[in-house]
XYZ file of C-alpha atoms in Angstrom:
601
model
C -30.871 -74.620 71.402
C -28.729 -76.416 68.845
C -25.121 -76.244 68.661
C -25.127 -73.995 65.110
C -27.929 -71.194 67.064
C -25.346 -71.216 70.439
C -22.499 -70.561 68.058
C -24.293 -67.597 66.005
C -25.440 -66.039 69.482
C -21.773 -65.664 70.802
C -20.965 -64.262 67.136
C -23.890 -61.663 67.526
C -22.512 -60.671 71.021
C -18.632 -60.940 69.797
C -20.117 -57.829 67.387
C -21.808 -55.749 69.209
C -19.386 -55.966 71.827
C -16.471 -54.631 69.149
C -18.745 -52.338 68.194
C -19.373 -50.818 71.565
C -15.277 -50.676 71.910
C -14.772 -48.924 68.980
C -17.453 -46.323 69.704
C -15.565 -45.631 73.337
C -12.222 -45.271 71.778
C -13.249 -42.976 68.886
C -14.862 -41.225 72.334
C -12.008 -40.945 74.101
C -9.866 -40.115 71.369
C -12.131 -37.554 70.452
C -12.147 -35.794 74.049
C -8.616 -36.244 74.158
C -7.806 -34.129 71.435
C -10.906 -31.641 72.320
C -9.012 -31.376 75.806
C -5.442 -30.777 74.313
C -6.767 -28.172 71.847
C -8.689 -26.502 74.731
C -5.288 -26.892 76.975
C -2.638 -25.952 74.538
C -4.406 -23.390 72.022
C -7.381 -22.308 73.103
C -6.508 -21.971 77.129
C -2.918 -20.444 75.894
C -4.328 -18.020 72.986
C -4.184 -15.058 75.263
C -0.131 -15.921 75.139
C 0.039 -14.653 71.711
C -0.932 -11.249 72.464
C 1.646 -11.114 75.015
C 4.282 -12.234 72.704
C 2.887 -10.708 69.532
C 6.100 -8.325 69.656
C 8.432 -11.619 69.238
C 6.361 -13.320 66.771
C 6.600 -10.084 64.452
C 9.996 -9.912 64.707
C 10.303 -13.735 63.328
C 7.532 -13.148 60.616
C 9.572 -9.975 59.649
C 12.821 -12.096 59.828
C 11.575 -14.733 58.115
C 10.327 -12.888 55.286
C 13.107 -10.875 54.622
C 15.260 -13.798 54.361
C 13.086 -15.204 51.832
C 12.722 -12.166 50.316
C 17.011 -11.632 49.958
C 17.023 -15.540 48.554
C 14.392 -14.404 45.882
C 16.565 -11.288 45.238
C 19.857 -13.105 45.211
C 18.551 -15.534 42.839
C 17.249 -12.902 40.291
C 20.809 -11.198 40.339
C 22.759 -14.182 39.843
C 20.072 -15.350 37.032
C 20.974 -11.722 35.165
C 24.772 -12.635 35.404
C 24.079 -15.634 32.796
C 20.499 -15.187 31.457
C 19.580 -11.991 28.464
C 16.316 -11.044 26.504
C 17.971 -12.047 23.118
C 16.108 -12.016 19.634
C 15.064 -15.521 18.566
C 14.607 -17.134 15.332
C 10.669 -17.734 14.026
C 8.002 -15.592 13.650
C 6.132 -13.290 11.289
C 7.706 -10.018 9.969
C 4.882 -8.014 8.818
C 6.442 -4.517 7.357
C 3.600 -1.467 6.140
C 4.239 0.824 3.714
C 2.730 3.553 0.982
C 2.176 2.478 -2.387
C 0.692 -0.245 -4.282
C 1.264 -3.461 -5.756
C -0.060 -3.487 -9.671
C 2.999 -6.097 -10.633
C 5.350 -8.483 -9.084
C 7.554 -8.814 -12.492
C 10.763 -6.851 -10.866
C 11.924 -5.378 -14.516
C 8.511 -3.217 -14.185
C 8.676 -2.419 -10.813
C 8.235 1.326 -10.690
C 6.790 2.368 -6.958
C 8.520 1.957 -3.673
C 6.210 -1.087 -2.717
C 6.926 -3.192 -6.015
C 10.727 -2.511 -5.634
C 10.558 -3.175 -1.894
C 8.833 -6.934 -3.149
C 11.407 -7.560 -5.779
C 14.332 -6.839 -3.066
C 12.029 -9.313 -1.275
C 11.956 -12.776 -3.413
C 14.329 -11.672 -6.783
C 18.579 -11.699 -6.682
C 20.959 -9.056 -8.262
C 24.550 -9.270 -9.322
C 25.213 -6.151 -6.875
C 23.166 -4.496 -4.322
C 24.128 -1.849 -2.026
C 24.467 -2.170 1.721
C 23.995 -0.816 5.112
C 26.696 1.854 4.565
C 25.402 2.629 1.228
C 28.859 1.195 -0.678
C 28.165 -1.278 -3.800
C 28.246 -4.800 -2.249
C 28.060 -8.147 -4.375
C 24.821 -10.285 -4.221
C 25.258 -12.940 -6.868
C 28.267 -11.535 -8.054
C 31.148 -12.569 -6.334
C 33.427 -9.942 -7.758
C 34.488 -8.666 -11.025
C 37.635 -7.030 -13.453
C 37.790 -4.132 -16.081
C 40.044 -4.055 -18.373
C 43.060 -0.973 -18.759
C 40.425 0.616 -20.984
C 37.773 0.926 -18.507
C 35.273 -0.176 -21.330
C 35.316 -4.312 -20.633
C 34.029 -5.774 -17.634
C 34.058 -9.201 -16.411
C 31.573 -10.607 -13.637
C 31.761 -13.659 -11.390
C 28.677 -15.382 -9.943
C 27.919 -17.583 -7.222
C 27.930 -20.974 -8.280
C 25.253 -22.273 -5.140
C 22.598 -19.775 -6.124
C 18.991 -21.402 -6.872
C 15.656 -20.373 -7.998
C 12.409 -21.077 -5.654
C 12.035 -24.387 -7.605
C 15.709 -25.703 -6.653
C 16.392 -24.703 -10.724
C 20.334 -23.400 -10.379
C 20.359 -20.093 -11.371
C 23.254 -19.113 -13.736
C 24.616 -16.828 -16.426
C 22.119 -18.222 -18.694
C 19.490 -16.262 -16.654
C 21.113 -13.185 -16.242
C 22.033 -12.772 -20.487
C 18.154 -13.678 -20.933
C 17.068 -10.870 -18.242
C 19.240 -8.366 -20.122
C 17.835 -8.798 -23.491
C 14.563 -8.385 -22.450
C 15.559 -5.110 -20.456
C 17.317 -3.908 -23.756
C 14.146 -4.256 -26.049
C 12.349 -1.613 -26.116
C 9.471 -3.605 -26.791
C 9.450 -5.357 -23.328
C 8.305 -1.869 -22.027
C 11.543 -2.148 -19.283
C 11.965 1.194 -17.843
C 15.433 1.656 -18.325
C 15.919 -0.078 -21.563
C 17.423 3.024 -23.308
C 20.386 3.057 -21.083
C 21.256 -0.393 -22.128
C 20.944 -0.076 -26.322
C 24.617 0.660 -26.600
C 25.818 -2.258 -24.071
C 27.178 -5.163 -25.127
C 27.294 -8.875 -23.001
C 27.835 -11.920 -23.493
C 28.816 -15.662 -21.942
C 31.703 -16.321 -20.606
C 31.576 -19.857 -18.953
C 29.061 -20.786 -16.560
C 30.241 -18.147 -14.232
C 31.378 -15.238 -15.774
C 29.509 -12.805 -18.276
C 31.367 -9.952 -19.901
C 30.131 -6.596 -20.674
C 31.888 -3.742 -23.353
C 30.564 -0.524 -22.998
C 31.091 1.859 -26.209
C 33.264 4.020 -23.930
C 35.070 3.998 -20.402
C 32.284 4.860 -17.692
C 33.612 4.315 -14.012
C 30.107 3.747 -12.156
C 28.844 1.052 -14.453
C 29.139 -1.685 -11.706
C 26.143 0.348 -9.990
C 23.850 -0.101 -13.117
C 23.952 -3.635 -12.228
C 21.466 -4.007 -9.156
C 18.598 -4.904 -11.388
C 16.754 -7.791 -10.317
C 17.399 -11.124 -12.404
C 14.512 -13.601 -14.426
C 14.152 -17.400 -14.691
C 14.923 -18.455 -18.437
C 13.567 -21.472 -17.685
C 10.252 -19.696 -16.872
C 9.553 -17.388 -18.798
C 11.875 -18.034 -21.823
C 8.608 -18.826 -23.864
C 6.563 -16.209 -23.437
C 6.685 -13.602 -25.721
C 8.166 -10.574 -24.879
C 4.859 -8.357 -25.268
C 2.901 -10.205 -23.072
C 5.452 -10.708 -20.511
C 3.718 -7.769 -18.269
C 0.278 -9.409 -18.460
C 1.509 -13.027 -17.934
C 0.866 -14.595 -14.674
C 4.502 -14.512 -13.370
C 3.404 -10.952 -12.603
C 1.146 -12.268 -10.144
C 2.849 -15.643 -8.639
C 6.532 -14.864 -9.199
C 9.205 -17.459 -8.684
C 12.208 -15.765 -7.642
C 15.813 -16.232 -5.936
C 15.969 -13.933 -3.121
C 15.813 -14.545 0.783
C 11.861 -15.017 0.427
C 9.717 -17.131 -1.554
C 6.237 -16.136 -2.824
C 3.103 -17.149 -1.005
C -0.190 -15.320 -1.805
C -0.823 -11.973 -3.089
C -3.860 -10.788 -1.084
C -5.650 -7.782 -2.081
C -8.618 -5.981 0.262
C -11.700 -4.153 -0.781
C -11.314 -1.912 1.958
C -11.127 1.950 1.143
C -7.521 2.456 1.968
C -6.818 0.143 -0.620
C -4.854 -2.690 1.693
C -3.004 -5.483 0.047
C -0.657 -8.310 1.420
C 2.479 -9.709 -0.003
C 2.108 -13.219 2.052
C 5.963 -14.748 1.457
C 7.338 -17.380 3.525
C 11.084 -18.040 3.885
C 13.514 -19.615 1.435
C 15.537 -22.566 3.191
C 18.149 -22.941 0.441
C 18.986 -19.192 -0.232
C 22.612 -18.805 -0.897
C 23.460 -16.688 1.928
C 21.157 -18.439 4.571
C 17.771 -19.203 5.492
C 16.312 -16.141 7.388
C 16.269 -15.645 11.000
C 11.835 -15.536 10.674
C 9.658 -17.535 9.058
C 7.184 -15.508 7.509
C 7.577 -12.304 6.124
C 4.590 -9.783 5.400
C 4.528 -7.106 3.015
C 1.341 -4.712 3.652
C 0.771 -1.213 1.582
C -2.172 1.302 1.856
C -2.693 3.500 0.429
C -2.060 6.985 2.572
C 0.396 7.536 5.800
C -2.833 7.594 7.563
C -3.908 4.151 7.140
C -0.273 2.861 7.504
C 0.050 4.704 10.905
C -3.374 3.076 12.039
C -2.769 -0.406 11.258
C 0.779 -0.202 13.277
C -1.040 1.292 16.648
C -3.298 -1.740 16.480
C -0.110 -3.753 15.800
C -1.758 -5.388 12.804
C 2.113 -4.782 11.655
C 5.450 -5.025 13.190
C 6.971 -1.967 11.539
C 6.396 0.957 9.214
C 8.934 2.530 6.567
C 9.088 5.313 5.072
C 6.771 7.126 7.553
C 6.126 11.035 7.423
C 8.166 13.570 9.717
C 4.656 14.357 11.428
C 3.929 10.635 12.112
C 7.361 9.622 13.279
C 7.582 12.990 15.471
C 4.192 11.053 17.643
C 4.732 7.552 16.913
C 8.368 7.387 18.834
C 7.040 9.258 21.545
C 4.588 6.703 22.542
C 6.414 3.937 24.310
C 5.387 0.511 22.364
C 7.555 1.985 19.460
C 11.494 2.641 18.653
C 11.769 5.087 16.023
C 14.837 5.140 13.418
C 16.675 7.731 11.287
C 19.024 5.947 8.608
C 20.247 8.919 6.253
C 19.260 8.077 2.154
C 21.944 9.329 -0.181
C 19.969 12.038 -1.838
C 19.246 15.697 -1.172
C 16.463 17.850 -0.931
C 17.163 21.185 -3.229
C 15.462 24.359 -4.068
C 16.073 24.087 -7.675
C 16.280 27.283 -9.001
C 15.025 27.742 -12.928
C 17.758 29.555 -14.506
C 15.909 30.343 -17.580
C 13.115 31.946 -15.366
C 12.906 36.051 -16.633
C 13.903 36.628 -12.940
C 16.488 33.891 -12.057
C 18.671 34.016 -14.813
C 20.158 36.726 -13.268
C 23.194 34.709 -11.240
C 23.090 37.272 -8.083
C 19.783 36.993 -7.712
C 20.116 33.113 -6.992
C 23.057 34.157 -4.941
C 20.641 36.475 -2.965
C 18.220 33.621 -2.418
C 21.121 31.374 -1.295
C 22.054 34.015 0.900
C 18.598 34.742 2.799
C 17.983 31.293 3.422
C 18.397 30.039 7.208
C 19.026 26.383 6.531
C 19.443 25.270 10.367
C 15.743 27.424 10.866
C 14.388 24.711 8.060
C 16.211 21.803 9.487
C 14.796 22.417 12.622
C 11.106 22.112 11.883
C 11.526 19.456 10.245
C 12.112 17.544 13.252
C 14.077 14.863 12.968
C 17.035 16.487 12.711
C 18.386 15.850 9.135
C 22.084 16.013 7.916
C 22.796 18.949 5.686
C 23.104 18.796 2.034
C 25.265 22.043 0.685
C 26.711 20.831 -2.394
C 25.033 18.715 -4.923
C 27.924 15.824 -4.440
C 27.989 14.268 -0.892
C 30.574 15.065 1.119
C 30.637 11.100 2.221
C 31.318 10.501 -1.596
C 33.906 12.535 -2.072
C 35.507 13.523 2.067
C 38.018 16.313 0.329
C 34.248 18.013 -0.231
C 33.875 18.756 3.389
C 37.149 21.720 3.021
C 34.659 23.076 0.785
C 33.298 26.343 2.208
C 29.540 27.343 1.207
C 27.929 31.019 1.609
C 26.584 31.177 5.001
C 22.653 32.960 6.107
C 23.459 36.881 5.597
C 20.489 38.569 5.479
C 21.827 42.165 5.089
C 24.236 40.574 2.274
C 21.114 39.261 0.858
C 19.283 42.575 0.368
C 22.410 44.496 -0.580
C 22.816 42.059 -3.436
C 19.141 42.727 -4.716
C 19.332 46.113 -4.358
C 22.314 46.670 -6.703
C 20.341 43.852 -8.822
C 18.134 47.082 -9.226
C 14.771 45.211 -7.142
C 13.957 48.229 -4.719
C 11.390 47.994 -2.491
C 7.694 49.605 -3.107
C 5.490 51.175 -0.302
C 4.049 47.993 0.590
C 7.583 46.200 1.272
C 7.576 44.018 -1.928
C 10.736 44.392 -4.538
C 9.860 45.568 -7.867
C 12.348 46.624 -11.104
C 11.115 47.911 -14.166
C 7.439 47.982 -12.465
C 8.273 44.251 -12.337
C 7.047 43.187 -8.592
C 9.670 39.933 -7.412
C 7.447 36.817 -7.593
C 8.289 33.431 -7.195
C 6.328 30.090 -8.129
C 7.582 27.612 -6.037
C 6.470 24.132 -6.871
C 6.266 20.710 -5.235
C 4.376 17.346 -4.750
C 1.776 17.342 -2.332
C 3.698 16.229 1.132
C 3.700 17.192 4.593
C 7.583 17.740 5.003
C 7.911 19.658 1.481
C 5.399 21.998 2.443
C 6.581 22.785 5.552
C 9.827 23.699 3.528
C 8.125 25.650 0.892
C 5.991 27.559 3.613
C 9.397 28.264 5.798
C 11.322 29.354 2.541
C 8.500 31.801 1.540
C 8.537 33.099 5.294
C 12.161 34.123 5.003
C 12.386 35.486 1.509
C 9.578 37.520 2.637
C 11.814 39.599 4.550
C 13.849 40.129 1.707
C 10.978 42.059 -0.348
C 10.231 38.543 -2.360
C 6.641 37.183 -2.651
C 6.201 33.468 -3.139
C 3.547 31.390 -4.649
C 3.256 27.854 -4.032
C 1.964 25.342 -5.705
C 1.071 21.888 -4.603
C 0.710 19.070 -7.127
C -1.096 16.311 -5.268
C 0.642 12.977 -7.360
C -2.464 11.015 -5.976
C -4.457 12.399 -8.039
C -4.777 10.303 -11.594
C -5.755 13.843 -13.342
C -2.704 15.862 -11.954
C 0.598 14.324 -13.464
C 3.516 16.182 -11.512
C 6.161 14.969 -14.599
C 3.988 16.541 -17.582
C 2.732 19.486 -16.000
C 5.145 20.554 -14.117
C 8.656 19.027 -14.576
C 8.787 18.643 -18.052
C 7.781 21.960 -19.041
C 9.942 23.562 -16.089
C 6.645 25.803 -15.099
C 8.065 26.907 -11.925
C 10.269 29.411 -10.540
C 12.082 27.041 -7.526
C 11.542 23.575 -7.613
C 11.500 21.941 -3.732
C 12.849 18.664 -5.209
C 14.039 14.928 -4.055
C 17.045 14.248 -6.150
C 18.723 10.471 -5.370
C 22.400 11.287 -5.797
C 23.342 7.592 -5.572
C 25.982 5.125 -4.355
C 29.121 7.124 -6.797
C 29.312 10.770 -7.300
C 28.433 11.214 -11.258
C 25.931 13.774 -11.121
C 25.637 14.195 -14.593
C 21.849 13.517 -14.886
C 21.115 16.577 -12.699
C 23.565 19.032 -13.781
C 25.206 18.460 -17.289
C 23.671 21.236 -20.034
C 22.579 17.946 -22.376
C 20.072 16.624 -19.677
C 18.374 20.141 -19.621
C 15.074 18.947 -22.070
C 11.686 18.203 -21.651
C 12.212 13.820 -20.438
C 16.224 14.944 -19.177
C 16.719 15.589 -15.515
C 18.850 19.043 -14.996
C 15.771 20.571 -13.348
C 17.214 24.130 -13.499
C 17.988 23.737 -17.073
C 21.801 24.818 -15.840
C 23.898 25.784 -18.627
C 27.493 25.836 -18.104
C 31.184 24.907 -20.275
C 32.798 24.204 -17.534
C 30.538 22.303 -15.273
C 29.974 20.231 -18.169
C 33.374 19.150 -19.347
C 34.046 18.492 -15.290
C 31.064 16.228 -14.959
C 31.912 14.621 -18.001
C 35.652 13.619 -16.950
C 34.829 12.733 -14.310
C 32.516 9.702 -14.957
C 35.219 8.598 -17.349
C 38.444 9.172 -15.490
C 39.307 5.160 -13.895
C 41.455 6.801 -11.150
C 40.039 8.245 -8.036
C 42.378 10.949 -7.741
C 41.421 12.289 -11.013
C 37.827 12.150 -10.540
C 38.396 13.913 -7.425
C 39.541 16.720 -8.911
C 37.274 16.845 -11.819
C 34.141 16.898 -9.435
C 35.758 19.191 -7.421
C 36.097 21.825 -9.788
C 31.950 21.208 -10.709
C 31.631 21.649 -7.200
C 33.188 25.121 -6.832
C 31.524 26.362 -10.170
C 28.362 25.119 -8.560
C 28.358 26.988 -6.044
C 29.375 30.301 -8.300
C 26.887 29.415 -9.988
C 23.938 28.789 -7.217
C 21.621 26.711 -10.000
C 20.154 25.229 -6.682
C 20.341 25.803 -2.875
C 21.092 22.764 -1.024
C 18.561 22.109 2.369
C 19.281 18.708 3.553
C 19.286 15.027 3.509
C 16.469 13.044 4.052
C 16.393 10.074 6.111
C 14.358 7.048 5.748
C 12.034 7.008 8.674
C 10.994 4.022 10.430
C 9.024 2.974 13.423
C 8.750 -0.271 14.921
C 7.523 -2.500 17.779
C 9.909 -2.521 20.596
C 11.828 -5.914 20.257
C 12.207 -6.018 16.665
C 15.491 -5.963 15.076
C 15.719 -4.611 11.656
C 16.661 -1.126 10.818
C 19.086 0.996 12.750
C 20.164 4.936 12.676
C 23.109 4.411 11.671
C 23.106 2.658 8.827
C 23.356 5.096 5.330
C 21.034 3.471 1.940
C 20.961 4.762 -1.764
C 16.699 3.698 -1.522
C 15.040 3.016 1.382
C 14.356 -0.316 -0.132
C 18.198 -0.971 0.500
C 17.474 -1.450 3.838
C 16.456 -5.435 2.896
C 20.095 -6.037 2.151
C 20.584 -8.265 5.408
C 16.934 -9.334 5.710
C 18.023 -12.793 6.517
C 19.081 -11.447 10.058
C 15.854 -9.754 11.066
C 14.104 -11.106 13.941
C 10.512 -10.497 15.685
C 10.807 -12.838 18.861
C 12.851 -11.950 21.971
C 13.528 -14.927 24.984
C 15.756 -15.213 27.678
C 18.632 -16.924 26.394
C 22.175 -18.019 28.309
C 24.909 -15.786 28.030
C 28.304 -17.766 26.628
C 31.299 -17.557 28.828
């Protein structure tokens, strides 16, 4: 055998011989460990039963410490850590109405004014208490005549296209609301008016006589000269800034997106304006959906297609805040809901007859099924417009005063309970718009004054209806008996509209055609008379002959209800609006996202 095969045989045994080793370690390991398992678990597992009473205690002890850590931890964490609202997000509001235009000076139902509060600018608007609040104006002076007023406007104000917006636009809005020919709705009230420039800031108005509430006329929404300056002014309804608006306010235009579904669903898509003067909004997005019935709008918010709801029925908001996904809100609108009474009716001219109905009415019974709880409405001024108001006392339910009045009206009762005079039976048309809280009114009204002898007739207009126009067949020619009637008293207490003797035609607004010397030379002092004090007194003394007078029975205020999500922040009960659409005043500062946040020291 050679020296190489000698050398590759002790290398073959060297191998096998380190194999074998390893094998009988690996062995003995491996029955070493089999024996200690056997010896220290296995042989010892009957141990554990014995001491199972001991190891319980420890598990027990053991986990409750870790438990009290856990605990400890969670309490300390709440000391510095809160569920806070959070910027971002989508805000997507639902609503009743329609969107035909997004021009604001033709803005006419609740969804197109809610849109132009949305992306246009004002010189005032009215806030969360319901007082007269500067938005582009800054602040203004009248003269000692109360007939010249000078306006001052932000000077940091911009349009959507970073265009500074300035006097400039707001004398070129104005003479297009003044022509009649722009179609403007309120371009009448402005023929008489006078503006003009200033400086760059200022514009100054003359009024052909002293009128104390003109600051409020100016909340109308402001246009971009520079846009639409050559357009001409008949075709400014039709052009397409009525469909792609560029605006001022807190939100600029993004799509207008309108559904084929039946309920008639559309989308204001706007997203959020970085440079607005009083700062970028709190979300990013903000949604503006309408349908077309309280139905659909209380569907889509269930499946939380939207955020919130406004202006939601008494029914609706009576289920919606009970179910637990929702917070449900009750900010008071400064109007009042009236039985208008038609003094030139055959039967209600008669001044203690309309006393009688006053006094037969249960006003807290009426309140109460409406069910959320309204504030009352007695007098057709506010009482938070004017607070002596409140001293004022108002006849009180009297049933047996009621029927004494009637009968020594000369209405007796017939065999079948019903008043009559001069074969005459008592029968009153009450009239109102198709709606779930006015008919509950009208229904409880007719229920009481049917225990005074008086049948009722009601009859429901339904304003949804393109064939039955609730202004020309019923307002206009006054073809009712008792009106159940919205009227918007406003941010100031001139009430002429409603109760001066001029406003009593066909297109005026004194919905009881109320005729009376010294109601009218009251209202009409007052809206002239600069001093507070003296207006004071002047609608004081309307008040009191008002109430003589009973051209209307006051029932109560309305509130704007509003449902949304849990964990948005937007409206609140407290606050107090002239419109519901007042409620965008501080937009800017509405959130949709919550997060846990640190608490500052």
């Amino acid at each position: 055998m050679s020296r190489i095969d000698r050398s590759w045989q002790k290398f073959q045994n060297l191998r096998m011989n380190a194999k074998t080793g390893i094998f009988r370690g690996v062995r003995k390991a491996e029955d070493a460990t089999v024996g200690h398992a056997r010896r220290f678990i296995l042989d010892r597992w009957g141990n554990v039963y014995e001491a199972r009473r001991n190891i319980g205690i420890w598990l027990s002890g053991v986990g409750l410490l870790i438990f009290i850590m856990v605990a400890h931890f969670i309490f300390l964490r709440s000391g510095y850590v809160d569920i806070a609202p959070i910027r971002g997000g989508t805000y997507a509001e639902g609503m009743v109405g329609d969107i035909s235009t997004l021009n604001p000076i033709y803005a006419t139902t609740a969804s197109e004014i809610a849109a132009s509060r949305l992306m246009f600018s004002s010189l005032f608007r009215y806030d969360d208490t319901g007082s007269l609040s500067g938005d582009l104006a800054t602040g203004y002076n009248v003269d000692k005549t109360g007939k010249i007023y000078t306006i001052s406007l932000h000077q940091r104000a911009l349009w959507h296209d970073n265009t500074p917006l300035t006097v400039d636009d707001v004398i070129f809005t104005l003479n297009i609301i003044k022509r009649s020919s722009s179609g403007a709705p309120n371009s009448e009230g402005w023929r008489n008016i006078e503006f003009k420039k200033v400086d760059n800031t200022k514009i100054e108005f003359k009024l052909p006589s002293a009128y104390t509430p003109f600051p409020n006329t100016l909340t109308f929404s402001i246009l971009p000269k520079h846009i639409l300056e050559r357009v001409p002014i008949h075709s400014l309804r039709e052009d397409r800034f009525s469909n792609s608006p560029i605006g001022s306010g807190p939100f600029k235009f993004s799509l207008l997106q309108r559904t084929k579904e039946a309920n008639k669903h559309t989308v204001l898509h706007m997203i959020r304006n970085p440079r607005y003067y009083k700062g970028a909004s709190k979300v990013e997005r903000f949604q503006l959906h309408t349908y077309s019935d309280n139905e659909s709008l209380v569907a889509a918010l269930k499946s939380q297609s939207i955020n919130a709801a406004a202006d939601v029925t008494s029914d609706s908001f009576g289920k919606l805040t009970h179910d637990p996904r929702f917070n449900g809100y009750t900010p008071t609108v400064n109007a009042g809901v009236y039985a208008i009474l038609n003094t030139d009716s055959e039967i209600l001219k008669d001044a203690s007859v309309r006393s009688a109905l006053r006094y037969g009415l249960d006003i807290k019974r009426i309140k109460k099924d409406i069910g959320y709880n309204p504030l009352s409405a007695d007098l057709p001024i506010l009482d938070s417009q004017i607070a002596s108001l409140k001293n004022i006392k108002i006849s009180q339910y009297n049933q047996d005063k009621a029927n004494d009045i009637l009968e020594k009206a000369g209405w007796k009762r017939d065999v079948s309970g019903i008043r009559t005079k001069n074969n005459e039976k008592l029968i009153l048309r009450i009239a109102l718009k198709k709606d779930n809280e006015y008919e509950k009114v009208a229904k409880n009204i007719a229920d009481q004054w049917r225990l005074l002898g008086i049948e009722s007739q009601i009859s429901i207009t339904d304003t949804s209806d393109p064939t039955q126009n609730f202004a020309s067949l019923v307002l206009q020619p006054r073809d009712y008996d008792v009106l159940i009637y919205n009227l918007s008293v406003g941010a100031d207490p001139d009430v002429y509209a409603y109760w001066h003797s001029s406003q009593a035609v066909a297109r005026g607004l004194n919905l009881s055609n109320y005729k009376d010397g010294i109601s009218d030379d009251a209202l009409s002092g007052g809206r002239s008379r600069p001093k507070d004090s003296l207006r004071e007194a002047k609608y004081r003394n309307f008040v009191n002959r008002w109430i003589q007078q009973v051209p209307a029975i006051g029932l109560y205020r309305p509130a704007a209800l509003y449902v949304s999500l849990k964990g948005v922040q937007a409206v609140n009960s407290d606050m107090r609006f002239i419109l519901s659409t007042d409620r965008y005043f501080d937009v800017q500062n509405w959130t949709v996202r919550t997060n846990s946040v640190y608490k500052t020291p």
